[in-house]
Coordinates of C-alpha atoms in Angstrom, one line a residue:
Chain A
M1 CA 23.8 11.9 -19.2
S2 CA 26.0 9.9 -16.8
Q3 CA 28.1 7.2 -18.4
E4 CA 27.8 5.0 -15.3
S5 CA 26.3 1.8 -16.5
V6 CA 24.1 -1.0 -15.1
L7 CA 25.0 -4.7 -15.6
V8 CA 21.9 -7.0 -15.7
V9 CA 22.2 -10.8 -15.5
G10 CA 19.2 -13.0 -15.9
S11 CA 16.6 -14.7 -18.0
I12 CA 15.6 -13.8 -21.5
A13 CA 12.4 -15.6 -22.6
F14 CA 9.4 -15.9 -24.7
D15 CA 6.2 -15.6 -22.7
D16 CA 2.8 -17.0 -23.7
L17 CA 0.3 -14.9 -21.8
E18 CA -3.2 -16.0 -21.3
M19 CA -4.9 -12.7 -20.3
P20 CA -8.5 -11.9 -19.7
Q21 CA -8.5 -9.8 -22.9
G22 CA -7.0 -12.6 -25.0
T23 CA -3.9 -14.8 -25.5
F24 CA -0.6 -13.4 -26.6
D25 CA 1.9 -16.0 -27.7
G26 CA 5.7 -15.6 -27.9
V27 CA 5.9 -12.2 -26.3
L28 CA 9.4 -11.0 -25.6
G29 CA 10.0 -11.6 -21.9
G30 CA 12.4 -12.6 -19.1
A31 CA 13.6 -10.7 -16.1
A32 CA 16.8 -9.4 -17.8
T33 CA 14.7 -8.1 -20.7
Y34 CA 12.4 -6.1 -18.5
S35 CA 15.1 -4.9 -16.2
S36 CA 17.3 -3.8 -19.1
L37 CA 14.6 -2.0 -20.9
A38 CA 13.6 -0.1 -17.8
A39 CA 17.2 0.8 -16.7
S40 CA 18.1 1.8 -20.2
V41 CA 15.7 4.8 -20.1
L42 CA 18.1 6.3 -17.4
A43 CA 21.5 4.8 -18.0
P44 CA 23.6 2.6 -20.4
V45 CA 22.9 -1.1 -19.7
R46 CA 24.9 -4.2 -20.3
V47 CA 23.1 -7.5 -20.3
V48 CA 24.2 -11.1 -19.7
G49 CA 21.8 -13.9 -20.7
V50 CA 21.2 -16.7 -23.1
V51 CA 18.9 -17.2 -26.0
G52 CA 18.3 -20.0 -28.5
D53 CA 18.5 -20.4 -32.2
D54 CA 14.9 -19.2 -32.5
F55 CA 15.5 -15.8 -30.9
P56 CA 15.0 -13.1 -33.6
D57 CA 17.8 -10.7 -34.3
A58 CA 15.1 -8.0 -34.3
H59 CA 14.7 -8.4 -30.5
L60 CA 18.5 -8.0 -30.0
E61 CA 18.4 -5.0 -32.3
L62 CA 15.5 -3.5 -30.2
L63 CA 17.6 -3.8 -27.1
R64 CA 20.6 -2.2 -28.8
S65 CA 18.4 0.6 -30.1
R66 CA 17.5 1.4 -26.4
G67 CA 21.2 1.6 -25.4
V68 CA 21.5 -1.9 -24.1
D69 CA 24.8 -3.6 -24.9
T70 CA 23.9 -7.2 -26.0
A71 CA 27.5 -8.5 -26.4
G72 CA 26.9 -10.5 -23.2
I73 CA 23.9 -12.4 -24.6
E74 CA 25.0 -15.8 -25.6
R75 CA 23.3 -17.6 -28.4
A76 CA 23.1 -21.4 -27.6
H77 CA 21.9 -24.3 -29.8
G78 CA 18.3 -25.1 -28.9
K79 CA 15.2 -23.1 -28.0
T80 CA 14.8 -20.0 -25.9
F81 CA 13.4 -20.2 -22.4
R82 CA 9.6 -20.2 -22.7
W83 CA 7.0 -19.6 -20.0
R84 CA 3.3 -19.9 -20.3
G85 CA 1.0 -18.4 -17.7
R86 CA -2.7 -17.6 -17.1
Y87 CA -3.8 -14.5 -15.3
S88 CA -7.0 -14.2 -13.2
K89 CA -9.7 -11.9 -14.3
D90 CA -8.6 -9.1 -12.0
L91 CA -4.9 -9.7 -12.9
A92 CA -4.2 -10.1 -9.2
S93 CA -2.9 -13.6 -9.5
R94 CA -1.5 -15.9 -12.1
T95 CA -0.9 -19.6 -12.7
T96 CA 2.1 -21.1 -14.5
L97 CA 0.8 -23.5 -17.1
D98 CA 4.2 -24.5 -18.6
T99 CA 7.9 -23.8 -18.1
Q100 CA 10.4 -24.9 -20.8
L101 CA 13.8 -23.9 -19.6
N102 CA 15.4 -25.0 -22.9
V103 CA 18.9 -23.3 -23.3
F104 CA 18.3 -21.5 -20.0
A105 CA 18.8 -24.8 -18.1
D106 CA 22.5 -24.7 -18.9
F107 CA 23.0 -21.0 -18.4
R108 CA 26.3 -20.2 -16.8
P109 CA 26.7 -16.5 -16.8
K110 CA 30.0 -15.4 -18.3
I111 CA 30.7 -11.7 -17.7
P112 CA 32.6 -10.1 -20.5
G113 CA 35.8 -8.3 -19.4
S114 CA 34.4 -5.0 -20.6
Y115 CA 31.3 -5.4 -18.4
K116 CA 33.2 -5.8 -15.2
T117 CA 33.5 -2.0 -14.7
S118 CA 29.7 -1.5 -14.3
P119 CA 29.3 0.1 -10.9
Y120 CA 25.6 -1.1 -10.5
V121 CA 24.9 -4.8 -10.9
L122 CA 21.5 -6.5 -10.9
L123 CA 21.4 -10.2 -10.4
G124 CA 18.1 -11.5 -11.7
N125 CA 16.4 -14.5 -10.2
I126 CA 18.6 -17.5 -11.1
H127 CA 20.2 -20.2 -9.0
P128 CA 22.0 -18.5 -6.1
A129 CA 25.2 -20.4 -6.8
L130 CA 25.2 -18.8 -10.3
Q131 CA 24.5 -15.4 -8.8
L132 CA 27.4 -16.0 -6.5
D133 CA 29.6 -17.0 -9.4
V134 CA 28.8 -13.6 -11.1
V135 CA 29.8 -11.8 -7.9
R136 CA 33.1 -13.6 -8.0
Q137 CA 33.6 -12.6 -11.6
I138 CA 33.0 -8.9 -11.2
G139 CA 35.0 -8.0 -8.1
R140 CA 33.6 -5.0 -6.1
P141 CA 31.1 -2.7 -7.9
R142 CA 29.4 0.2 -6.1
L143 CA 26.2 -1.8 -5.5
I144 CA 25.1 -5.4 -6.1
A145 CA 21.3 -6.0 -6.1
A146 CA 19.8 -9.4 -6.2
D147 CA 16.4 -10.9 -6.7
T148 CA 15.4 -14.5 -5.7
M149 CA 12.3 -16.6 -5.3
N150 CA 10.6 -19.2 -3.0
F151 CA 12.0 -22.1 -5.1
W152 CA 15.6 -21.1 -4.1
I153 CA 14.7 -20.0 -0.6
S154 CA 13.3 -23.5 0.2
G155 CA 15.6 -25.5 -2.1
E156 CA 19.0 -23.8 -1.8
P157 CA 19.1 -22.2 1.6
K158 CA 22.9 -22.6 2.0
A159 CA 23.8 -21.1 -1.4
L160 CA 21.4 -18.3 -0.8
A161 CA 22.9 -17.6 2.6
E162 CA 26.3 -17.3 1.0
L163 CA 24.9 -15.0 -1.7
L164 CA 23.3 -12.7 0.9
K165 CA 26.7 -12.1 2.5
T166 CA 27.9 -10.6 -0.8
V167 CA 25.0 -8.4 -2.0
D168 CA 24.2 -4.9 -0.9
L169 CA 20.5 -4.9 -1.8
L170 CA 18.0 -7.7 -1.8
I171 CA 14.8 -7.1 -3.7
I172 CA 12.0 -9.6 -3.0
N173 CA 8.3 -9.7 -2.4
D174 CA 6.6 -10.0 1.0
E175 CA 5.8 -13.7 0.7
E176 CA 9.5 -14.4 0.0
V177 CA 10.5 -12.3 3.0
R178 CA 8.3 -14.4 5.2
E179 CA 9.5 -17.7 3.7
L180 CA 13.1 -16.6 4.0
T181 CA 12.9 -15.6 7.7
G182 CA 10.0 -17.6 9.0
I183 CA 8.8 -14.3 10.5
Q184 CA 5.3 -13.1 9.7
N185 CA 5.8 -9.4 10.6
L186 CA 7.5 -7.6 7.8
C187 CA 9.4 -5.1 10.1
K188 CA 10.8 -7.8 12.2
A189 CA 11.6 -10.0 9.2
A190 CA 13.4 -7.1 7.6
T191 CA 15.6 -6.6 10.7
D192 CA 16.5 -10.3 10.5
I193 CA 17.4 -10.1 6.8
L194 CA 19.6 -7.0 7.3
Q195 CA 21.7 -9.0 9.7
R196 CA 22.5 -11.6 7.0
G197 CA 24.5 -9.4 4.7
P198 CA 22.5 -6.9 2.6
S199 CA 22.5 -3.3 3.9
E200 CA 19.3 -2.5 2.0
L201 CA 16.2 -4.6 1.6
I202 CA 13.3 -3.8 -0.7
V203 CA 10.1 -5.6 -0.2
K204 CA 7.8 -5.5 -3.2
R205 CA 4.1 -5.7 -2.6
G206 CA 2.8 -5.4 -6.2
E207 CA -0.2 -3.0 -6.4
H208 CA 0.4 -2.2 -2.8
G209 CA 3.7 -0.5 -3.2
A210 CA 7.1 -1.3 -1.9
L211 CA 9.1 -0.9 1.4
L212 CA 12.8 0.0 1.8
F213 CA 14.6 -1.0 5.0
D214 CA 18.1 0.2 5.7
A215 CA 20.2 1.8 8.4
H216 CA 18.3 5.0 8.0
G217 CA 15.0 3.4 8.8
T218 CA 12.0 2.4 6.7
F219 CA 10.7 4.1 3.6
F220 CA 7.5 3.4 1.7
V221 CA 6.6 4.1 -1.9
P222 CA 3.1 3.4 -3.2
A223 CA 2.3 1.8 -6.5
Y224 CA 1.4 4.5 -9.0
P225 CA -2.5 4.3 -9.4
L226 CA -3.4 3.6 -13.0
E227 CA -6.7 3.7 -14.8
E228 CA -5.7 0.8 -17.0
V229 CA -3.6 -2.2 -16.1
N230 CA -3.2 -4.7 -18.9
D231 CA -0.3 -7.0 -18.0
P232 CA 1.6 -7.3 -14.7
T233 CA 4.3 -9.5 -16.2
G234 CA 7.7 -8.0 -15.6
A235 CA 6.6 -5.2 -13.3
G236 CA 8.9 -6.3 -10.5
D237 CA 11.9 -6.6 -12.9
S238 CA 11.1 -3.2 -14.4
F239 CA 11.0 -1.9 -10.8
A240 CA 14.5 -3.2 -10.1
G241 CA 15.8 -1.9 -13.5
G242 CA 14.4 1.5 -12.9
L243 CA 15.9 1.6 -9.4
L244 CA 19.4 0.7 -10.6
G245 CA 19.0 3.0 -13.7
Y246 CA 18.3 5.9 -11.4
L247 CA 21.2 5.1 -9.1
A248 CA 23.6 4.9 -12.1
R249 CA 22.3 8.1 -13.6
T250 CA 22.6 10.1 -10.4
S251 CA 25.7 8.5 -9.0
G252 CA 27.7 11.7 -9.5
A253 CA 25.8 12.9 -6.4
A254 CA 26.9 11.4 -3.1
T255 CA 24.6 8.5 -2.4
S256 CA 22.4 9.8 0.4
P257 CA 19.4 8.1 2.1
H258 CA 17.3 10.4 -0.1
T259 CA 19.0 9.1 -3.3
M260 CA 17.9 5.6 -2.5
R261 CA 14.4 6.8 -1.6
R262 CA 14.0 8.8 -4.8
A263 CA 15.2 5.7 -6.7
M264 CA 12.2 3.9 -5.2
F265 CA 9.9 6.3 -7.0
Y266 CA 11.7 5.8 -10.3
A267 CA 11.5 2.1 -9.7
A268 CA 7.7 2.2 -9.0
A269 CA 7.2 4.6 -12.0
M270 CA 8.9 2.1 -14.3
G271 CA 6.7 -0.7 -12.9
S272 CA 3.7 1.4 -13.6
F273 CA 4.6 1.9 -17.3
C274 CA 5.4 -1.8 -17.6
V275 CA 1.9 -2.9 -16.7
E276 CA 0.1 -0.6 -19.1
E277 CA 0.6 -2.8 -22.1
I278 CA 1.2 -6.4 -23.0
G279 CA 4.8 -7.5 -22.5
P280 CA 7.5 -4.8 -22.6
A281 CA 5.7 -2.8 -25.4
R282 CA 5.3 0.3 -23.3
L283 CA 8.8 0.2 -21.8
Q284 CA 10.5 -0.2 -25.2
R285 CA 9.2 3.2 -26.4
L286 CA 9.3 5.0 -23.1
T287 CA 11.0 8.4 -23.2
L288 CA 12.8 10.2 -20.5
E289 CA 10.3 13.1 -20.9
E290 CA 7.3 10.7 -20.3
L291 CA 9.1 9.3 -17.3
G292 CA 9.6 12.8 -15.9
K293 CA 6.0 13.7 -16.3
R294 CA 4.9 10.5 -14.4
L295 CA 7.4 11.4 -11.7
E296 CA 5.8 14.8 -11.3
S297 CA 2.4 13.3 -11.1
F298 CA 3.7 10.7 -8.6
R299 CA 5.2 13.5 -6.5
R300 CA 1.7 15.1 -6.3
L301 CA 0.3 11.7 -5.2
V302 CA 2.4 11.9 -2.0
D303 CA 2.6 15.7 -1.6
F304 CA 1.3 17.0 1.7
G305 CA 3.4 20.1 1.8
G306 CA 6.3 18.8 3.8
S307 CA 5.4 19.3 7.5
L308 CA 3.1 17.2 9.6
A309 CA 3.6 19.1 12.8
L310 CA 0.6 20.5 14.6
D311 CA 2.0 23.9 15.6
Chain B
M1 CA -6.2 24.0 21.4
S2 CA -9.0 24.8 19.0
Q3 CA -12.5 24.6 20.4
E4 CA -13.9 23.4 17.0
S5 CA -15.6 20.1 17.8
V6 CA -16.3 16.8 16.1
L7 CA -19.8 15.3 16.2
V8 CA -19.7 11.5 16.0
V9 CA -22.9 9.4 15.4
G10 CA -22.8 5.6 15.5
S11 CA -22.6 2.4 17.3
I12 CA -21.4 1.7 20.8
A13 CA -21.0 -1.9 21.6
F14 CA -19.5 -4.8 23.5
D15 CA -17.1 -6.9 21.3
D16 CA -16.3 -10.5 22.0
L17 CA -13.0 -11.0 20.2
E18 CA -11.6 -14.4 19.5
M19 CA -8.0 -13.6 18.6
P20 CA -5.1 -15.9 17.9
Q21 CA -3.6 -14.9 21.3
G22 CA -6.8 -15.7 23.2
T23 CA -10.5 -14.7 23.6
F24 CA -11.4 -11.3 25.0
D25 CA -15.1 -11.0 26.0
G26 CA -17.1 -7.8 26.5
V27 CA -14.5 -5.4 25.2
L28 CA -15.7 -1.8 24.8
G29 CA -16.3 -1.4 21.1
G30 CA -18.4 0.1 18.4
A31 CA -17.6 2.6 15.6
A32 CA -18.6 5.7 17.6
T33 CA -16.4 4.6 20.5
Y34 CA -13.3 4.2 18.4
S35 CA -13.9 7.3 16.3
S36 CA -14.6 9.4 19.4
L37 CA -11.5 8.2 21.3
A38 CA -9.3 8.9 18.3
A39 CA -10.7 12.3 17.5
S40 CA -10.6 13.3 21.2
V41 CA -6.8 13.3 21.2
L42 CA -7.0 16.3 18.8
A43 CA -10.3 18.1 19.4
P44 CA -13.4 18.1 21.6
V45 CA -15.8 15.4 20.7
R46 CA -19.6 15.0 21.0
V47 CA -21.1 11.6 20.6
V48 CA -24.5 10.3 19.8
G49 CA -25.3 6.7 20.3
V50 CA -27.3 4.2 22.4
V51 CA -26.3 1.8 25.1
G52 CA -28.3 -0.6 27.3
D53 CA -28.9 -1.1 31.0
D54 CA -25.8 -3.3 31.1
F55 CA -23.4 -0.5 29.9
P56 CA -21.1 0.4 32.8
D57 CA -20.9 4.1 33.9
A58 CA -17.2 3.6 34.0
H59 CA -17.1 3.4 30.2
L60 CA -19.0 6.7 29.9
E61 CA -16.7 8.2 32.5
L62 CA -13.7 7.0 30.5
L63 CA -15.1 8.8 27.4
R64 CA -15.7 12.0 29.4
S65 CA -12.2 11.9 30.8
R66 CA -10.9 12.0 27.2
G67 CA -12.9 15.1 26.4
V68 CA -15.9 13.3 24.8
D69 CA -19.3 14.9 25.6
T70 CA -21.5 11.9 26.3
A71 CA -24.8 13.8 26.8
G72 CA -25.9 12.4 23.4
I73 CA -25.6 8.8 24.5
E74 CA -29.0 7.5 25.1
R75 CA -29.5 4.8 27.7
A76 CA -32.3 2.4 26.6
H77 CA -33.9 -0.5 28.3
G78 CA -32.3 -3.7 27.2
K79 CA -28.9 -4.9 26.3
T80 CA -26.1 -3.1 24.6
F81 CA -25.2 -4.0 21.0
R82 CA -22.9 -7.0 21.0
W83 CA -20.7 -8.4 18.3
R84 CA -18.6 -11.6 18.4
G85 CA -15.9 -12.2 15.8
R86 CA -13.0 -14.5 15.2
Y87 CA -9.8 -13.3 13.5
S88 CA -7.6 -15.4 11.3
K89 CA -4.1 -16.3 12.6
D90 CA -2.4 -13.5 10.6
L91 CA -5.3 -11.1 11.6
A92 CA -5.8 -10.4 7.9
S93 CA -9.4 -11.5 7.9
R94 CA -12.3 -12.1 10.4
T95 CA -15.5 -13.9 10.6
T96 CA -18.6 -12.6 12.4
L97 CA -19.8 -15.3 14.8
D98 CA -22.7 -13.5 16.3
T99 CA -24.4 -10.1 16.1
Q100 CA -27.0 -9.1 18.7
L101 CA -28.3 -5.6 17.8
N102 CA -30.2 -5.3 21.1
V103 CA -31.0 -1.7 21.8
F104 CA -29.1 -0.6 18.7
A105 CA -31.9 -2.2 16.6
D106 CA -34.2 0.7 17.5
F107 CA -31.5 3.4 17.4
R108 CA -32.9 6.7 16.0
P109 CA -30.2 9.3 16.5
K110 CA -31.4 12.5 18.2
I111 CA -28.9 15.3 18.0
P112 CA -29.0 17.5 21.1
G113 CA -29.4 21.2 20.2
S114 CA -26.0 22.0 21.7
Y115 CA -24.4 19.5 19.4
K116 CA -25.7 21.1 16.2
T117 CA -22.9 23.7 16.0
S118 CA -20.2 21.1 15.6
P119 CA -18.5 22.0 12.3
Y120 CA -17.2 18.4 11.6
V121 CA -19.6 15.6 11.6
L122 CA -18.8 11.9 11.3
L123 CA -21.7 9.6 10.4
G124 CA -20.7 6.1 11.4
N125 CA -22.0 3.0 9.5
I126 CA -25.7 2.9 10.2
H127 CA -28.8 2.7 8.0
P128 CA -28.4 5.4 5.3
A129 CA -31.9 6.7 6.1
L130 CA -30.8 7.3 9.7
Q131 CA -27.6 9.0 8.5
L132 CA -29.8 11.2 6.2
D133 CA -32.0 12.0 9.2
V134 CA -29.0 13.2 11.1
V135 CA -28.0 15.5 8.2
R136 CA -31.5 17.0 8.3
Q137 CA -31.2 17.6 12.0
I138 CA -27.8 19.4 11.9
G139 CA -28.2 21.9 9.1
R140 CA -25.0 22.8 7.3
P141 CA -21.7 22.1 9.1
R142 CA -18.3 22.6 7.5
L143 CA -17.8 19.0 6.6
I144 CA -20.0 15.9 6.8
A145 CA -18.2 12.5 6.5
A146 CA -19.9 9.2 6.2
D147 CA -19.0 5.6 6.4
T148 CA -21.2 2.8 5.0
M149 CA -20.9 -1.0 4.2
N150 CA -21.8 -3.6 1.6
F151 CA -25.0 -4.5 3.5
W152 CA -26.4 -1.0 2.8
I153 CA -24.9 -0.7 -0.7
S154 CA -26.7 -3.8 -1.9
G155 CA -29.8 -3.5 0.4
E156 CA -30.5 0.3 0.5
P157 CA -29.2 1.8 -2.8
K158 CA -31.8 4.5 -3.0
A159 CA -31.4 5.8 0.6
L160 CA -27.6 5.6 0.1
A161 CA -27.8 7.6 -3.2
E162 CA -29.8 10.3 -1.3
L163 CA -27.3 10.3 1.5
L164 CA -24.4 10.7 -0.9
K165 CA -25.9 13.9 -2.3
T166 CA -25.6 15.4 1.2
V167 CA -22.2 14.3 2.4
D168 CA -18.8 16.0 1.6
L169 CA -16.6 13.0 2.3
L170 CA -17.3 9.3 1.9
I171 CA -14.9 6.9 3.7
I172 CA -15.2 3.3 2.6
N173 CA -12.9 0.4 1.8
D174 CA -11.9 -0.8 -1.7
E175 CA -14.4 -3.7 -1.8
E176 CA -17.2 -1.3 -1.0
V177 CA -16.0 1.1 -3.7
R178 CA -16.2 -1.7 -6.2
E179 CA -19.6 -2.9 -5.0
L180 CA -21.0 0.6 -5.0
T181 CA -19.9 1.4 -8.5
G182 CA -19.6 -2.0 -10.2
I183 CA -16.2 -0.8 -11.4
Q184 CA -13.1 -2.8 -10.7
N185 CA -10.5 -0.1 -11.3
L186 CA -10.3 2.1 -8.2
C187 CA -9.3 5.3 -10.1
K188 CA -12.3 5.0 -12.4
A189 CA -14.6 4.0 -9.6
A190 CA -13.5 7.0 -7.6
T191 CA -14.4 9.3 -10.5
D192 CA -17.8 7.8 -10.6
I193 CA -18.4 8.3 -6.9
L194 CA -17.3 11.9 -7.0
Q195 CA -20.0 12.5 -9.5
R196 CA -22.7 11.3 -7.0
G197 CA -22.3 14.0 -4.4
P198 CA -19.2 13.8 -2.2
S199 CA -16.3 16.1 -3.1
E200 CA -13.9 13.9 -1.3
L201 CA -13.5 10.1 -1.3
I202 CA -11.2 8.1 1.0
V203 CA -10.6 4.5 0.1
K204 CA -9.3 2.5 3.0
R205 CA -7.1 -0.5 2.2
G206 CA -6.3 -1.7 5.7
E207 CA -2.6 -2.6 6.0
H208 CA -2.1 -1.3 2.5
G209 CA -2.9 2.3 3.3
A210 CA -5.5 4.6 2.0
L211 CA -6.2 6.8 -1.0
L212 CA -7.8 10.2 -1.1
F213 CA -9.6 11.3 -4.3
D214 CA -10.7 14.9 -4.8
A215 CA -10.7 17.8 -7.2
H216 CA -7.0 18.3 -6.6
G217 CA -6.2 14.7 -7.7
T218 CA -5.2 11.6 -5.9
F219 CA -3.3 11.2 -2.7
F220 CA -1.9 8.2 -1.0
V221 CA -1.0 7.5 2.6
P222 CA 0.6 4.2 3.6
A223 CA -0.3 2.3 6.7
Y224 CA 2.3 2.9 9.4
P225 CA 4.4 -0.2 9.6
L226 CA 4.2 -1.8 13.0
E227 CA 6.3 -4.5 14.6
E228 CA 3.3 -5.7 16.6
V229 CA -0.3 -5.8 15.6
N230 CA -2.7 -7.2 18.1
D231 CA -6.2 -6.3 17.2
P232 CA -7.4 -4.6 13.9
T233 CA -10.9 -4.0 15.4
G234 CA -11.8 -0.4 15.1
A235 CA -8.8 0.7 13.0
G236 CA -11.0 2.1 10.2
D237 CA -13.1 4.0 12.7
S238 CA -10.0 5.3 14.5
F239 CA -8.8 6.4 11.0
A240 CA -12.0 8.4 10.5
G241 CA -11.9 9.9 14.0
G242 CA -8.3 10.9 13.6
L243 CA -9.0 12.6 10.3
L244 CA -11.9 14.7 11.6
G245 CA -10.0 15.4 14.8
Y246 CA -7.2 16.9 12.8
L247 CA -9.5 18.9 10.6
A248 CA -11.3 20.3 13.7
R249 CA -8.0 21.2 15.4
T250 CA -6.5 22.9 12.4
S251 CA -9.6 24.5 11.0
G252 CA -8.3 27.9 11.9
A253 CA -6.1 27.6 8.9
A254 CA -7.7 27.8 5.5
T255 CA -8.6 24.3 4.4
S256 CA -6.1 23.7 1.6
P257 CA -5.5 20.5 -0.4
H258 CA -2.5 20.0 1.9
T259 CA -4.7 20.1 5.0
M260 CA -6.8 17.2 3.9
R261 CA -3.6 15.3 2.9
R262 CA -2.0 15.9 6.2
A263 CA -5.2 14.8 7.9
M264 CA -4.7 11.5 6.1
F265 CA -1.5 11.0 8.0
Y266 CA -3.2 11.7 11.4
A267 CA -5.9 9.3 10.4
A268 CA -3.5 6.5 9.5
A269 CA -1.4 7.2 12.7
M270 CA -4.5 6.9 14.8
G271 CA -5.3 3.6 13.0
S272 CA -1.8 2.4 13.8
F273 CA -2.2 3.1 17.5
C274 CA -5.6 1.4 17.6
V275 CA -4.3 -1.9 16.4
E276 CA -1.4 -2.1 18.9
E277 CA -3.6 -3.4 21.7
I278 CA -6.9 -5.3 22.2
G279 CA -9.9 -3.1 21.9
P280 CA -9.5 0.7 22.3
A281 CA -6.9 0.3 25.2
R282 CA -4.1 2.1 23.4
L283 CA -6.3 4.9 22.1
Q284 CA -7.8 5.6 25.5
R285 CA -4.4 6.6 27.0
L286 CA -2.8 8.0 23.9
T287 CA -1.3 11.5 24.4
L288 CA -0.8 14.3 21.9
E289 CA 3.0 13.9 22.5
E290 CA 3.0 10.3 21.5
L291 CA 0.9 11.1 18.5
G292 CA 3.4 13.8 17.5
K293 CA 6.3 11.4 17.8
R294 CA 4.6 8.9 15.5
L295 CA 3.8 11.6 13.0
E296 CA 7.5 12.5 12.9
S297 CA 8.4 8.8 12.4
F298 CA 5.7 8.6 9.8
R299 CA 7.1 11.6 8.0
R300 CA 10.5 9.9 7.7
L301 CA 8.8 6.9 6.2
V302 CA 7.8 8.9 3.2
D303 CA 10.6 11.5 3.1
F304 CA 12.6 11.6 -0.1
G305 CA 13.8 15.1 0.2
G306 CA 11.1 16.8 -1.7
S307 CA 12.2 16.8 -5.3
L308 CA 12.1 13.9 -7.8
A309 CA 13.4 15.8 -10.8
L310 CA 16.5 14.4 -12.5
D311 CA 18.4 17.7 -13.1

């Protein structure tokens, strides 16, 4: 296994999930948690985040048992970030009922010196000025990926514009693409974003798959069709973690357009495991063998025998 | 070019389209029109439908110029079927403002003897009892595909159940799948439908692509991403026409799981051309060369180099 590692910066949280099948309080959550657990199936992970006094050691131990270095998780006085949400019956939409930032409100990511060598960096959805501060701390890794959200797109356009100049890959959803550019058509909006800094753009569309836009064109990966979806929480973060985990694991090979495209399948596969159970339960026991089986099944989902020519 | 032909049965209409970019009255429309024009790029087509006194010969001439045999189009006394609809600003939804069935209200498809040898048959969305009547007239072709809609699913469940026993391929959208089965999850719903008769099910999801379910598993084709979408009218019918056109053209080859899966790309490509211009304007001048170029571009959209294995 490659020793190339992934650095993940972002939120660690407790989620209170009101699902159609019942309410689940105090579930381990946060973007950094999901991304780290997903990436850790494929590569060593280092995580930077903050938790409160109430965060159980057992959760940290869990992360460590999956190959996640938790030395970058700061323990602050106060309570851990807590989010409460309610999902619609078909799980297609959700409403935030309560957000308690708690110790996350004062989160200023400090990257440990030993982490600065990670060649793959994932900046979870935090204030773009903080994401930019991380970029300044780490120098020049092989790839910096960033997530963001509507709140920062509308509220912090200047800081976000600065951030975009420094990242290689932006991973956002289709609504965010439209809000960021003011352009309805995704293809045109993607061209616009690729002129602002990132050389790669991934547009997540939930159960409708994801698009990659780069200098080699456009690539599409579907969502893996599941018989049972239980909790979409963290699927996008698992997607990003799976993507960077795959890149870290295979970085011995020259990074070709195909590498990035294959990474999209690993990302989508990781998202598919994530949604199978409440919280990160499925990810935290996922094996490389199970992942490999899903990838084979995923390959069949898109296998048409290679050629589409008529003659 | 193969001489295997496609038989299309369905509506021929005038559409009044209230689009964000303006209103277009009396546009040539109807499921059979779109399906025939799409299929005709790949194979000879025979069409069965009805038009009124007001239907211009020029439209029939257009169809013939594209290789569509129009001997099966009955001209009845009265007006041609007319539909008026308004699209939302983003073209994602539409409202029917007016439906005048006119001569279509009494449509009883009569399949000319010379048409009964067509090995590929597409039953457009009409009363399932009429679709069944067509099946009884034609004997046993290589493949019968059928479309239907919520109106028949809720209103004519018995006739539809009979029809399903006789068709090989059902092509409907995701809402219709859920209404037909009462099952929310598409994978589970597909399994249910495949036990009712059809050996193949295609679930259309508009701009989110389409899924094929059959004995060989599940296959997904994305929608081809376009910079400019002008009119979604007829996209699903063009999809079906493209699919059967491809099967007819390549039927010399043994029908393998890959054949059906490649047909999904031709179907989606045809849908993508359809939406580029108002009405069937783009389809009616589409060349095989242009189609081939789009297929090559489509192939690149899903090309990850073949293998997804880690080692």
